[in-house]
Short mmCIF file of C-alpha atoms and ligand atoms in Angstrom, two decimals:
data_model
loop_
_atom_site.label_atom_id
_atom_site.label_comp_id
_atom_site.label_asym_id
_atom_site.label_seq_id
_atom_site.Cartn_x
_atom_site.Cartn_y
_atom_site.Cartn_z
CA MET L 1 159.29 51.19 156.61
CA ARG L 2 161.70 54.07 157.14
CA THR L 3 160.77 57.46 155.66
CA MET L 4 163.71 59.86 155.37
CA ILE L 5 162.85 63.56 155.50
CA VAL L 6 165.07 66.61 155.11
CA ALA L 7 163.31 69.80 156.19
CA GLY L 8 164.67 73.31 155.84
CA ASN L 9 163.56 75.72 158.54
CA TRP L 10 164.31 79.14 157.08
CA LYS L 11 163.24 80.91 160.30
CA LEU L 12 163.13 84.72 160.05
CA ASN L 13 165.18 84.98 156.86
CA LEU L 14 164.92 85.81 153.16
CA VAL L 15 162.61 87.93 151.01
CA SER L 16 160.99 87.12 147.67
CA GLU L 17 164.02 87.37 145.43
CA SER L 18 166.40 85.35 147.60
CA ALA L 19 163.66 82.83 148.40
CA VAL L 20 162.89 82.19 144.73
CA GLU L 21 166.56 81.66 144.01
CA LEU L 22 167.11 79.28 146.92
CA ALA L 23 163.89 77.31 146.40
CA GLY L 24 164.77 76.87 142.72
CA LYS L 25 168.12 75.34 143.70
CA VAL L 26 166.46 73.07 146.26
CA VAL L 27 164.07 71.77 143.57
CA LYS L 28 167.13 70.74 141.56
CA SER L 29 168.84 69.07 144.55
CA ALA L 30 165.67 67.20 145.49
CA GLY L 31 165.63 65.71 141.98
CA GLY L 32 163.39 62.80 141.13
CA ASP L 33 164.06 60.49 144.06
CA GLY L 34 165.53 60.39 147.56
CA PRO L 35 164.22 61.71 150.85
CA GLU L 36 161.10 63.78 151.26
CA VAL L 37 162.27 67.39 151.06
CA LEU L 38 160.37 70.07 152.90
CA LEU L 39 160.85 73.85 152.89
CA CYS L 40 159.47 75.96 155.74
CA PRO L 41 159.73 79.66 154.86
CA SER L 42 158.11 82.55 156.70
CA PHE L 43 154.36 83.07 156.20
CA THR L 44 154.93 85.91 153.75
CA LEU L 45 156.99 83.68 151.44
CA LEU L 46 154.70 80.65 151.40
CA HIS L 47 152.88 81.67 148.22
CA THR L 48 156.08 82.55 146.36
CA VAL L 49 157.85 79.34 147.35
CA CYS L 50 154.75 77.31 146.53
CA GLU L 51 154.91 78.59 142.95
CA VAL L 52 158.61 77.75 142.61
CA ILE L 53 158.25 74.18 143.90
CA ALA L 54 155.01 73.43 141.97
CA GLY L 55 155.32 70.14 140.09
CA SER L 56 158.48 69.12 141.99
CA ARG L 57 158.94 66.69 144.88
CA VAL L 58 159.59 69.52 147.32
CA LYS L 59 156.84 70.09 149.88
CA LEU L 60 155.83 73.22 151.71
CA GLY L 61 155.57 73.74 155.45
CA ALA L 62 154.90 76.70 157.73
CA GLN L 63 156.82 77.48 160.92
CA ASN L 64 153.80 77.91 163.19
CA LEU L 65 150.01 78.18 163.31
CA PHE L 66 147.25 79.13 165.70
CA TRP L 67 144.80 76.49 166.88
CA GLU L 68 141.56 78.35 166.22
CA SER L 69 140.20 78.07 162.69
CA LYS L 70 138.82 81.63 162.47
CA GLY L 71 137.70 84.60 164.50
CA ALA L 72 138.99 87.68 166.29
CA PHE L 73 142.65 86.68 166.73
CA THR L 74 144.56 89.54 165.13
CA GLY L 75 147.85 88.50 163.61
CA GLU L 76 147.26 84.77 163.75
CA ILE L 77 147.20 82.17 160.96
CA SER L 78 145.04 79.03 160.99
CA ALA L 79 145.65 75.51 159.73
CA GLU L 80 143.00 76.03 157.02
CA MET L 81 144.85 79.12 155.78
CA LEU L 82 148.08 77.15 155.54
CA LEU L 83 146.38 74.36 153.66
CA ASP L 84 144.78 76.92 151.36
CA ILE L 85 148.15 78.41 150.45
CA GLY L 86 149.65 75.01 149.61
CA CYS L 87 151.23 73.73 152.82
CA SER L 88 151.31 70.02 153.60
CA HIS L 89 153.28 70.39 156.85
CA VAL L 90 153.69 72.77 159.78
CA ILE L 91 156.42 72.99 162.42
CA ILE L 92 154.94 73.08 165.91
CA GLY L 93 156.57 73.86 169.24
CA HIS L 94 160.02 74.80 167.94
CA SER L 95 162.25 75.63 170.91
CA GLU L 96 162.49 79.24 169.76
CA ARG L 97 158.69 79.48 170.00
CA ARG L 98 158.76 77.85 173.43
CA GLN L 99 161.58 80.13 174.57
CA TYR L 100 160.55 83.51 173.12
CA PHE L 101 156.80 83.18 172.63
CA GLY L 102 155.72 81.25 175.68
CA GLU L 103 154.61 78.05 173.97
CA THR L 104 153.96 75.15 176.30
CA ASP L 105 153.25 71.45 175.95
CA ALA L 106 149.55 72.31 176.21
CA SER L 107 149.67 74.84 173.35
CA VAL L 108 151.76 72.41 171.31
CA ARG L 109 149.06 69.78 171.77
CA ARG L 110 146.26 72.16 170.73
CA LYS L 111 148.19 73.28 167.67
CA THR L 112 149.02 69.70 166.74
CA GLN L 113 145.37 68.78 167.04
CA SER L 114 144.21 71.64 164.82
CA ALA L 115 146.85 70.80 162.19
CA LEU L 116 145.73 67.17 162.12
CA LEU L 117 142.06 68.11 161.91
CA ALA L 118 142.75 70.31 158.89
CA GLY L 119 144.83 67.60 157.20
CA LEU L 120 148.28 69.14 157.75
CA LYS L 121 151.20 67.06 158.97
CA PRO L 122 152.65 68.54 162.17
CA VAL L 123 156.40 68.42 162.74
CA VAL L 124 156.40 68.44 166.54
CA CYS L 125 159.66 69.67 168.10
CA VAL L 126 161.09 68.55 171.43
CA GLY L 127 164.48 68.95 173.07
CA GLU L 128 166.28 69.82 176.29
CA THR L 129 168.32 72.89 177.28
CA LEU L 130 172.02 72.80 178.15
CA ASP L 131 171.23 73.13 181.87
CA GLU L 132 168.84 70.21 181.69
CA ARG L 133 171.43 68.11 179.88
CA GLU L 134 174.13 69.01 182.41
CA GLU L 135 171.96 68.15 185.38
CA GLY L 136 171.14 64.80 183.76
CA SER L 137 167.44 65.39 183.14
CA SER L 138 167.44 65.35 179.30
CA LYS L 139 165.49 62.13 179.03
CA ALA L 140 162.89 63.14 181.60
CA VAL L 141 162.39 66.54 179.92
CA VAL L 142 161.99 65.10 176.45
CA GLU L 143 159.73 62.33 177.74
CA HIS L 144 157.54 64.96 179.39
CA GLN L 145 157.38 67.01 176.18
CA VAL L 146 156.50 64.00 174.01
CA ASN L 147 153.84 62.88 176.49
CA GLY L 148 152.45 66.39 176.78
CA ALA L 149 152.27 66.89 173.02
CA LEU L 150 150.84 63.51 172.09
CA GLU L 151 148.66 62.34 174.97
CA ARG L 152 145.00 61.91 174.07
CA PHE L 153 145.71 61.34 170.38
CA LYS L 154 144.61 58.15 168.70
CA PRO L 155 147.06 55.77 167.05
CA GLU L 156 145.67 56.70 163.60
CA ASP L 157 146.55 60.37 164.23
CA LEU L 158 150.15 59.40 164.76
CA SER L 159 150.61 58.21 161.18
CA ASN L 160 150.51 61.88 160.11
CA ILE L 161 152.90 63.22 162.75
CA VAL L 162 156.62 63.82 162.40
CA ILE L 163 158.77 64.33 165.52
CA ALA L 164 161.90 66.48 165.56
CA TYR L 165 164.37 66.03 168.40
CA GLU L 166 166.34 69.26 168.68
CA PRO L 167 168.60 69.65 171.71
CA ILE L 168 168.47 73.40 172.34
CA TRP L 169 172.20 73.60 173.08
CA ALA L 170 172.87 72.37 169.54
CA ILE L 171 170.60 74.81 167.69
CA GLY L 172 172.51 77.44 165.77
CA THR L 173 175.58 76.90 167.95
CA GLY L 174 177.64 74.70 165.67
CA LYS L 175 177.66 72.10 168.49
CA THR L 176 175.99 69.01 167.09
CA ALA L 177 174.95 66.16 169.35
CA THR L 178 177.18 63.21 168.58
CA PRO L 179 175.42 60.63 166.42
CA GLU L 180 175.46 58.26 169.42
CA THR L 181 173.90 60.81 171.81
CA ALA L 182 171.23 61.70 169.27
CA GLN L 183 170.56 58.03 168.54
CA GLN L 184 170.03 57.31 172.26
CA MET L 185 167.40 60.04 172.50
CA HIS L 186 165.69 59.01 169.28
CA LYS L 187 165.53 55.42 170.46
CA MET L 188 164.05 56.55 173.76
CA ILE L 189 161.43 58.67 171.95
CA ARG L 190 160.51 55.78 169.66
CA LYS L 191 160.16 53.46 172.64
CA LEU L 192 157.98 55.95 174.45
CA ILE L 193 155.71 56.33 171.41
CA GLY L 194 155.63 52.53 171.18
CA ASN L 195 154.43 52.34 174.79
CA MET L 196 151.76 54.95 174.08
CA PHE L 197 150.51 53.79 170.68
CA GLY L 198 152.03 50.39 169.85
CA SER L 199 155.12 49.32 167.96
CA GLU L 200 153.57 49.46 164.50
CA ILE L 201 153.08 53.21 164.98
CA SER L 202 156.44 53.84 166.62
CA ASP L 203 158.33 51.88 163.95
CA GLY L 204 156.81 54.05 161.22
CA ILE L 205 156.96 57.53 162.77
CA PRO L 206 159.74 59.70 161.30
CA ILE L 207 161.96 61.16 164.03
CA LEU L 208 164.19 63.93 162.68
CA TYR L 209 167.29 65.32 164.36
CA GLY L 210 167.83 69.07 164.46
CA GLY L 211 170.67 71.19 165.80
CA SER L 212 173.61 72.25 163.62
CA VAL L 213 173.06 69.59 160.95
CA LYS L 214 175.57 70.36 158.19
CA GLY L 215 176.80 68.77 154.99
CA ASN L 216 179.76 67.26 156.83
CA ASN L 217 177.90 65.61 159.73
CA ALA L 218 174.62 64.57 158.10
CA THR L 219 175.87 61.17 156.92
CA ASP L 220 176.99 60.11 160.41
CA LEU L 221 173.73 61.29 161.94
CA PHE L 222 171.45 59.76 159.31
CA SER L 223 173.20 56.40 159.42
CA GLN L 224 171.91 55.91 162.98
CA PRO L 225 168.97 53.50 162.93
CA ASP L 226 166.49 55.82 164.66
CA ILE L 227 167.43 59.09 162.94
CA ASP L 228 165.12 59.50 159.95
CA GLY L 229 166.47 62.76 158.57
CA GLY L 230 166.97 66.31 159.76
CA LEU L 231 165.30 69.59 160.56
CA VAL L 232 167.90 72.02 159.31
CA GLY L 233 168.16 75.71 160.16
CA GLY L 234 171.34 77.58 159.22
CA ALA L 235 172.56 75.11 156.59
CA SER L 236 169.19 75.18 154.81
CA LEU L 237 169.90 78.79 153.80
CA ASP L 238 172.89 77.65 151.79
CA ALA L 239 171.87 75.73 148.65
CA GLU L 240 175.08 73.72 148.48
CA SER L 241 175.07 72.64 152.14
CA PHE L 242 171.40 71.73 151.95
CA ALA L 243 172.06 69.69 148.79
CA GLN L 244 174.79 67.77 150.64
CA ILE L 245 172.35 67.02 153.45
CA ILE L 246 169.73 65.81 150.96
CA ASP L 247 172.37 63.58 149.36
CA ALA L 248 173.32 62.15 152.76
CA ALA L 249 169.68 61.17 153.31
CA ARG L 250 169.43 59.80 149.78
CA ARG L 251 172.20 57.31 150.57
CA GLU L 252 170.18 55.81 153.44
CA PRO L 253 168.11 52.79 152.54
CA ALA L 254 164.38 53.56 152.62
CA GLY L 255 163.22 50.32 154.23
CA ASP L 256 164.40 48.69 157.42
P1 PGA X 1 170.29 74.96 163.12
O1 PGA X 1 168.72 75.07 163.48
O2 PGA X 1 170.41 73.90 162.05
O3 PGA X 1 170.68 76.31 162.64
O4 PGA X 1 170.99 74.54 164.37
C1 PGA X 1 167.90 73.94 163.56
C2 PGA X 1 166.50 74.35 163.96
O5 PGA X 1 166.36 75.24 164.78
O6 PGA X 1 165.51 73.79 163.46
#
């Protein structure tokens, strides 16, 4: 069964007023049916956005967490805190966190584990750099990241995990992977998860594409058999573009 998801990663953007306005528009675009729609604002906006989306189909996610549940870790936020404020999801291991904040496969695994333990659904991000793509090691890099993030989990854990493949060279650059290139990587990731946890798990796990998803390329991307929606940065800040992306996912049949 294919689950389509469109997630908006607002990154370090917006304040209360603009967030309320945008979230209100997203509630309208999400409507009564279609893909799962997820908004991931900054920590400070979680409460505000939670109030706007209450009673709608839109779900709330955070952009990061820390793996400890409490204690002397100034400035950190735990999975329990995210759950408490209304989150159902959390993005883990985004390439910007790996690049600027030193996150590794090991920290991604610990964070994923703490999210699962608390009952949050982790959206685990993987993806290669431009150099890695050019030297032909994309598949090996992504394979290593998927292995590193998911090893030691049990098959039942996997039913609550979402994967996002985001080639770093495509993030915020306007350069989207072609639907065929993205499909190849998604298929490889699904196969790898199948080898690790069995085909029932790999058939059901949503694998999102991220990296310059826009209203005008979402349909071609989402029509690929192994692309189950998108993790959207820039275009999620524009209500109209995000609505087009939701509509593109809505046109995809839910089952396989
Ligand atoms: P982008 O960002 O859509 O702006 O490329 C995607 C992401 O980083 O999740």
